[in-house]
PDB file of C-alpha atoms in Angstrom:
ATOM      1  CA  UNK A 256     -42.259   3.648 -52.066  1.00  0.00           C
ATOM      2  CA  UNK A 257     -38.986   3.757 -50.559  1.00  0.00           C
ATOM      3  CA  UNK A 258     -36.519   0.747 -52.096  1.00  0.00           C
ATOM      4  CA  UNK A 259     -33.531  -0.962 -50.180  1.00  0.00           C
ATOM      5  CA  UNK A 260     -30.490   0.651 -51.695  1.00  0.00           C
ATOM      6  CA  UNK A 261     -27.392  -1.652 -50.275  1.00  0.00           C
ATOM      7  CA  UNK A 262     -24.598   0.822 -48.363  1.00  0.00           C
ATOM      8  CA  UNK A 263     -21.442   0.878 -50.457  1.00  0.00           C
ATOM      9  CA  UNK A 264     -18.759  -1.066 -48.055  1.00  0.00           C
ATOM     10  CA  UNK A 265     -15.469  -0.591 -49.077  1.00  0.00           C
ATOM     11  CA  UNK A 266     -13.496  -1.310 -46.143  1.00  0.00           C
ATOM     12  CA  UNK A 267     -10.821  -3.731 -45.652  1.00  0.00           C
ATOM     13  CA  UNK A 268     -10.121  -6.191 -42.880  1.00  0.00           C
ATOM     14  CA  UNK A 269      -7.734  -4.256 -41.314  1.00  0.00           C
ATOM     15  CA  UNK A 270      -9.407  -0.427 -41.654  1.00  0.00           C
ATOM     16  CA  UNK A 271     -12.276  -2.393 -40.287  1.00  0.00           C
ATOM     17  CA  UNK A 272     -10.622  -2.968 -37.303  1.00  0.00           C
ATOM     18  CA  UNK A 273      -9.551  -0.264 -36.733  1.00  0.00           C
ATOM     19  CA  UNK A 274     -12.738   1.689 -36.958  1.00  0.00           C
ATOM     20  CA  UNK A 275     -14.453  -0.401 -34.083  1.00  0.00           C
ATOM     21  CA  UNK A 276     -11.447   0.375 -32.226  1.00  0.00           C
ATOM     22  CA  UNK A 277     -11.777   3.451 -32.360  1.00  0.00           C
ATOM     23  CA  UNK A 278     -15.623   3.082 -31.754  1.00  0.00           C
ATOM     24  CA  UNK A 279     -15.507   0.946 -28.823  1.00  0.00           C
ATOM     25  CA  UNK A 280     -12.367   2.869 -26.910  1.00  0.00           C
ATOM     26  CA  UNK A 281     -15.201   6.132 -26.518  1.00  0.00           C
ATOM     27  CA  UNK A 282     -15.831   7.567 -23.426  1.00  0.00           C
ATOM     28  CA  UNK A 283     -20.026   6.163 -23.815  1.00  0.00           C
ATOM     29  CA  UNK A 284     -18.459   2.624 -23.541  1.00  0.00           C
ATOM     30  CA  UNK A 285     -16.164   3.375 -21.767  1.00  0.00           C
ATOM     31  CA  UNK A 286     -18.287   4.988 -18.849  1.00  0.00           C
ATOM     32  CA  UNK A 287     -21.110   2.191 -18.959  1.00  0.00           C
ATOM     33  CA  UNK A 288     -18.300  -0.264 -17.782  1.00  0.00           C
ATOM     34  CA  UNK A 289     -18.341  -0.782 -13.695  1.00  0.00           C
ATOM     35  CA  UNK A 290     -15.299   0.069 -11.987  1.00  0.00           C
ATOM     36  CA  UNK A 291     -12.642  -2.447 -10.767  1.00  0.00           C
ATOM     37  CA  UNK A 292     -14.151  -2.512  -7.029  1.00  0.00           C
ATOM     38  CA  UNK A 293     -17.826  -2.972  -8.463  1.00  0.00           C
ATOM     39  CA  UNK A 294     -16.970  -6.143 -10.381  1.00  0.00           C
ATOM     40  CA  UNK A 295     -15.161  -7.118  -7.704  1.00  0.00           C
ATOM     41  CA  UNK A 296     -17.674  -7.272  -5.076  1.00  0.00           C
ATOM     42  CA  UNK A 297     -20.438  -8.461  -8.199  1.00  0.00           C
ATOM     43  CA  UNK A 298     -18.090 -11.195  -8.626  1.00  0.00           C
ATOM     44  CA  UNK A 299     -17.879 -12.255  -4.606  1.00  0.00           C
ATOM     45  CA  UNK A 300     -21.809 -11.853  -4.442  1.00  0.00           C
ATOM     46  CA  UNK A 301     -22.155 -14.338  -6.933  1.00  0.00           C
ATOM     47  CA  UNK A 302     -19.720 -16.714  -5.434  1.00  0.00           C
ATOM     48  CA  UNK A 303     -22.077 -16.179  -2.049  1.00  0.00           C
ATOM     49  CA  UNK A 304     -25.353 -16.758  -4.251  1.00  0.00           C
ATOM     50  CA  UNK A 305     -23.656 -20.117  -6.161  1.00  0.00           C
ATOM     51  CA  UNK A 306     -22.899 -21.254  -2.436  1.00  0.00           C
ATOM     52  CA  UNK A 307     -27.075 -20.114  -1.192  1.00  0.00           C
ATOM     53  CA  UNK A 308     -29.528 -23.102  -2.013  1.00  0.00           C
ATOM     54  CA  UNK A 309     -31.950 -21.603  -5.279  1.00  0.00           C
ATOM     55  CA  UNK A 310     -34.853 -21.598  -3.450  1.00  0.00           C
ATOM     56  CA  UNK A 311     -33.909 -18.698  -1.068  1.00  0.00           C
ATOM     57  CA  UNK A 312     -34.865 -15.138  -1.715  1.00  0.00           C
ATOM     58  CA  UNK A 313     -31.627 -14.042  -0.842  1.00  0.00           C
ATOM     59  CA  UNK A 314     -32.220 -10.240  -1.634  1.00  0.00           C
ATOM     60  CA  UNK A 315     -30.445  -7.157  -0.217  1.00  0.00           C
ATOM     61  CA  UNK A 316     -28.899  -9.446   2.875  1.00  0.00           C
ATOM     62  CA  UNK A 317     -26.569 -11.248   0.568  1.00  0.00           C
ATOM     63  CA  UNK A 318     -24.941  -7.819  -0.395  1.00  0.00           C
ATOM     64  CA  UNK A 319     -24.295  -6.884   3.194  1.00  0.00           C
ATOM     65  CA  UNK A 320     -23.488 -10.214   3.563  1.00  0.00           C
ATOM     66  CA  UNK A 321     -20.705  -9.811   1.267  1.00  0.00           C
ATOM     67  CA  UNK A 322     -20.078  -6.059   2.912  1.00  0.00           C
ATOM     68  CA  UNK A 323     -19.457  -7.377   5.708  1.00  0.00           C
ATOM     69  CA  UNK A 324     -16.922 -10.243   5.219  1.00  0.00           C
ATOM     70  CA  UNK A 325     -14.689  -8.146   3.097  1.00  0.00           C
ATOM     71  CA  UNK A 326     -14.893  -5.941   6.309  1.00  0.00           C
ATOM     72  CA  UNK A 327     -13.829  -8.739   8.563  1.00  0.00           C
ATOM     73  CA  UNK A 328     -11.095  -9.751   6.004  1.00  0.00           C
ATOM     74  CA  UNK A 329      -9.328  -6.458   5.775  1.00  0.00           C
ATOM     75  CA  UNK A 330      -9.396  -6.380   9.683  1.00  0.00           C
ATOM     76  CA  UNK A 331      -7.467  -9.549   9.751  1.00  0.00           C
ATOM     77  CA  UNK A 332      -5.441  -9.102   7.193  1.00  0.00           C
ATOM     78  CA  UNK A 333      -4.208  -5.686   8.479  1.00  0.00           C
ATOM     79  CA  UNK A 334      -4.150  -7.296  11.998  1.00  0.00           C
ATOM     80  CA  UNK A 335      -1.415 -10.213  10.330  1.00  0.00           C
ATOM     81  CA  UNK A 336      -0.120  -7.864   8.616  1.00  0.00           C
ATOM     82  CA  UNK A 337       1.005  -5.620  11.549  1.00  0.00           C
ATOM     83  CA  UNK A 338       1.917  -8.845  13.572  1.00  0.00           C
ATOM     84  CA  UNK A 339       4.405  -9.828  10.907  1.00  0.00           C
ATOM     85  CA  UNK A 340       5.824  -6.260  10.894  1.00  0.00           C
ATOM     86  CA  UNK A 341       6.252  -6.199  14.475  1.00  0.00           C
ATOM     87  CA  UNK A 342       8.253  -9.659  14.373  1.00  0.00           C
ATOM     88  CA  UNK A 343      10.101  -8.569  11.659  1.00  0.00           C
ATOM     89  CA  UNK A 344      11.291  -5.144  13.221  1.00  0.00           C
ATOM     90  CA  UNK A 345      14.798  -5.423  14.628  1.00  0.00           C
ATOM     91  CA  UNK A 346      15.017  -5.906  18.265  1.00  0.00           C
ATOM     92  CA  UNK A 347      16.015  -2.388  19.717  1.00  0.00           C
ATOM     93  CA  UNK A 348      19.517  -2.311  20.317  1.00  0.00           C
ATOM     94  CA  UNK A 349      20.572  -2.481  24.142  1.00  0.00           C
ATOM     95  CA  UNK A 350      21.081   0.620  25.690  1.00  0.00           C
ATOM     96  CA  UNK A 351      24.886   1.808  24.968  1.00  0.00           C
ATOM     97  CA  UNK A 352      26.271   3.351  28.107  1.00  0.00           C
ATOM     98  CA  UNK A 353      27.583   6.647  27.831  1.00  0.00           C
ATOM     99  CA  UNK A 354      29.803   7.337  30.581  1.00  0.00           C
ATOM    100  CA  UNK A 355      32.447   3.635  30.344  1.00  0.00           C
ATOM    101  CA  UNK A 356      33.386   3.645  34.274  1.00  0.00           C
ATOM    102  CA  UNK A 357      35.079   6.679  34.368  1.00  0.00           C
ATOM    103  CA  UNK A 358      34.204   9.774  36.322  1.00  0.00           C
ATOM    104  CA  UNK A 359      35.613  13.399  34.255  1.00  0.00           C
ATOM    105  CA  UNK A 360      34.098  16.166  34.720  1.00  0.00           C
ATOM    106  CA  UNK A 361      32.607  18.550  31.738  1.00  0.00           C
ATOM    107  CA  UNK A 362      35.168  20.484  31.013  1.00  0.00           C
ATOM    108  CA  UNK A 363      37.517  17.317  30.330  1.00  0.00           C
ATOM    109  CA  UNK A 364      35.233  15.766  28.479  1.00  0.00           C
ATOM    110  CA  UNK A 365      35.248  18.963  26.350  1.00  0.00           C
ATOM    111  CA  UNK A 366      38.640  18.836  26.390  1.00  0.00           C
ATOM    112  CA  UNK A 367      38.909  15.319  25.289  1.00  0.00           C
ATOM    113  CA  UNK A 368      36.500  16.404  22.436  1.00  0.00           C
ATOM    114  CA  UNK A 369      39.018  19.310  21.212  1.00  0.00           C
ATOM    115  CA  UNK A 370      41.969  16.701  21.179  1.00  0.00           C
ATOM    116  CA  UNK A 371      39.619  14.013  19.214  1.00  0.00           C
ATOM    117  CA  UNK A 372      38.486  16.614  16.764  1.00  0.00           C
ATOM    118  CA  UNK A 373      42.065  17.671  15.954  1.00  0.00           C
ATOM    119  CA  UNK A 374      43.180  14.375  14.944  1.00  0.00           C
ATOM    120  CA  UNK A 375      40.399  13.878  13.262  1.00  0.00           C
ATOM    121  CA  UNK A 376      38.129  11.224  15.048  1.00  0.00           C
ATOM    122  CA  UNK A 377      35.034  13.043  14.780  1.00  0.00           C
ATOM    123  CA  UNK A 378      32.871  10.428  15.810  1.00  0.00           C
ATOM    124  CA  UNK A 379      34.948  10.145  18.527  1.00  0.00           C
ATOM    125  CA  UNK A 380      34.664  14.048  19.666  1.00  0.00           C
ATOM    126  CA  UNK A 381      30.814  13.795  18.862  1.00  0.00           C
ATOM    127  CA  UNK A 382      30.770  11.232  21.929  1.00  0.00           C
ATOM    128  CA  UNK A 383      32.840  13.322  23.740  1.00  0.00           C
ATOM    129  CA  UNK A 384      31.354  16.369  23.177  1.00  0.00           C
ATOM    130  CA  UNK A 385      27.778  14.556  24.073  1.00  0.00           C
ATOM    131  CA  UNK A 386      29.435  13.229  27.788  1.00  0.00           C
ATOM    132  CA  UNK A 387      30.188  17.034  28.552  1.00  0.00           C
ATOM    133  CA  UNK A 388      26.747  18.028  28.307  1.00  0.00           C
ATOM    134  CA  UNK A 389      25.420  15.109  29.874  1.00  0.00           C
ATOM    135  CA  UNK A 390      27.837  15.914  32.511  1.00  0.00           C
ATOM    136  CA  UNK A 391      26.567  19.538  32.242  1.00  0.00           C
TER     137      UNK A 391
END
C-alpha cells in the first residue's frame, strides 16, 4: 500500500509568485485566450441577448444580428467621418491669374525671367519663366 508522503514546499511568497508567473505567461495559456475582436463581438452579443426577453431561442440569428450592426456602424461612421474631412479641407484657393493684364510675348517674358533671376528673385523668374511657356 502506497502512503501519502506530503511534497516538501519550500518556497517563499515572493519565489511563489514568481513561478505562476512564469507558468501562466506560456504560450498554452496564452493561446487558449480569444483575441481582442472575439471578446469584443462576445461582449456585444451578450449586450443583444441581456436586451432579448429569456424565453426566446435566440440561436445563430443573434450573432448575425450583431454582424450586421457592427457592419452598419462602420458604414456610418466612415460615412461621418469622410463628411467631417470634407468640411474640414481648406476651400481651394481661387484661381491665381497668370498673365496680370499685360500682353508680352515669350521671349520677353523670358527675358523678364533672366533679369529676375540675376537679382535674385527666383520666385519671381519661376513666374516668369512659367508665362513664356504658357505664352509658348
Amino acid at each position: 500500500m502506497l502512503a501519502a508522503v506530503p511534497a516538501p514546499v519550500d518556497l517563499g511568497r515572493d519565489e511563489a509568485q514568481d513561478l505562476l508567473v512564469r507558468e501562466l505567461s506560456g504560450s498554452v495559456y496564452t493561446e487558449a485566450r480569444p483575441g481582442l475582436l472575439q471578446r469584443a463581438l462576445t461582449w456585444l452579443r451578450d449586450r443583444v441577448l441581456e436586451l432579448l426577453p429569456d424565453d426566446l431561442d435566440a440561436g445563430p440569428a443573434v450573432d448575425a444580428l450583431v454582424v450586421a450592426a457592427l457592419v452598419v456602424l462602420v458604414l456610418v461612421a466612415l460615412r461621418v467621418g469622410a463628411q467631417v474631412v470634407r468640411r474640414r479641407r481648406a476651400p481651394e484657393p481661387a484661381a491665381a491669374e497668370v498673365f496680370t493684364g499685360d500682353r508680352r510675348s515669350a521671349e520677353d517674358h523670358r527675358a523678364r525671367a533672366d533679369a529676375l533671376a540675376r537679382e535674385g528673385d527666383w520666385p519671381g523668374a519661376v513666374a516668369e519663366r512659367f508665362r513664356a511657356v504658357v505664352r509658348g
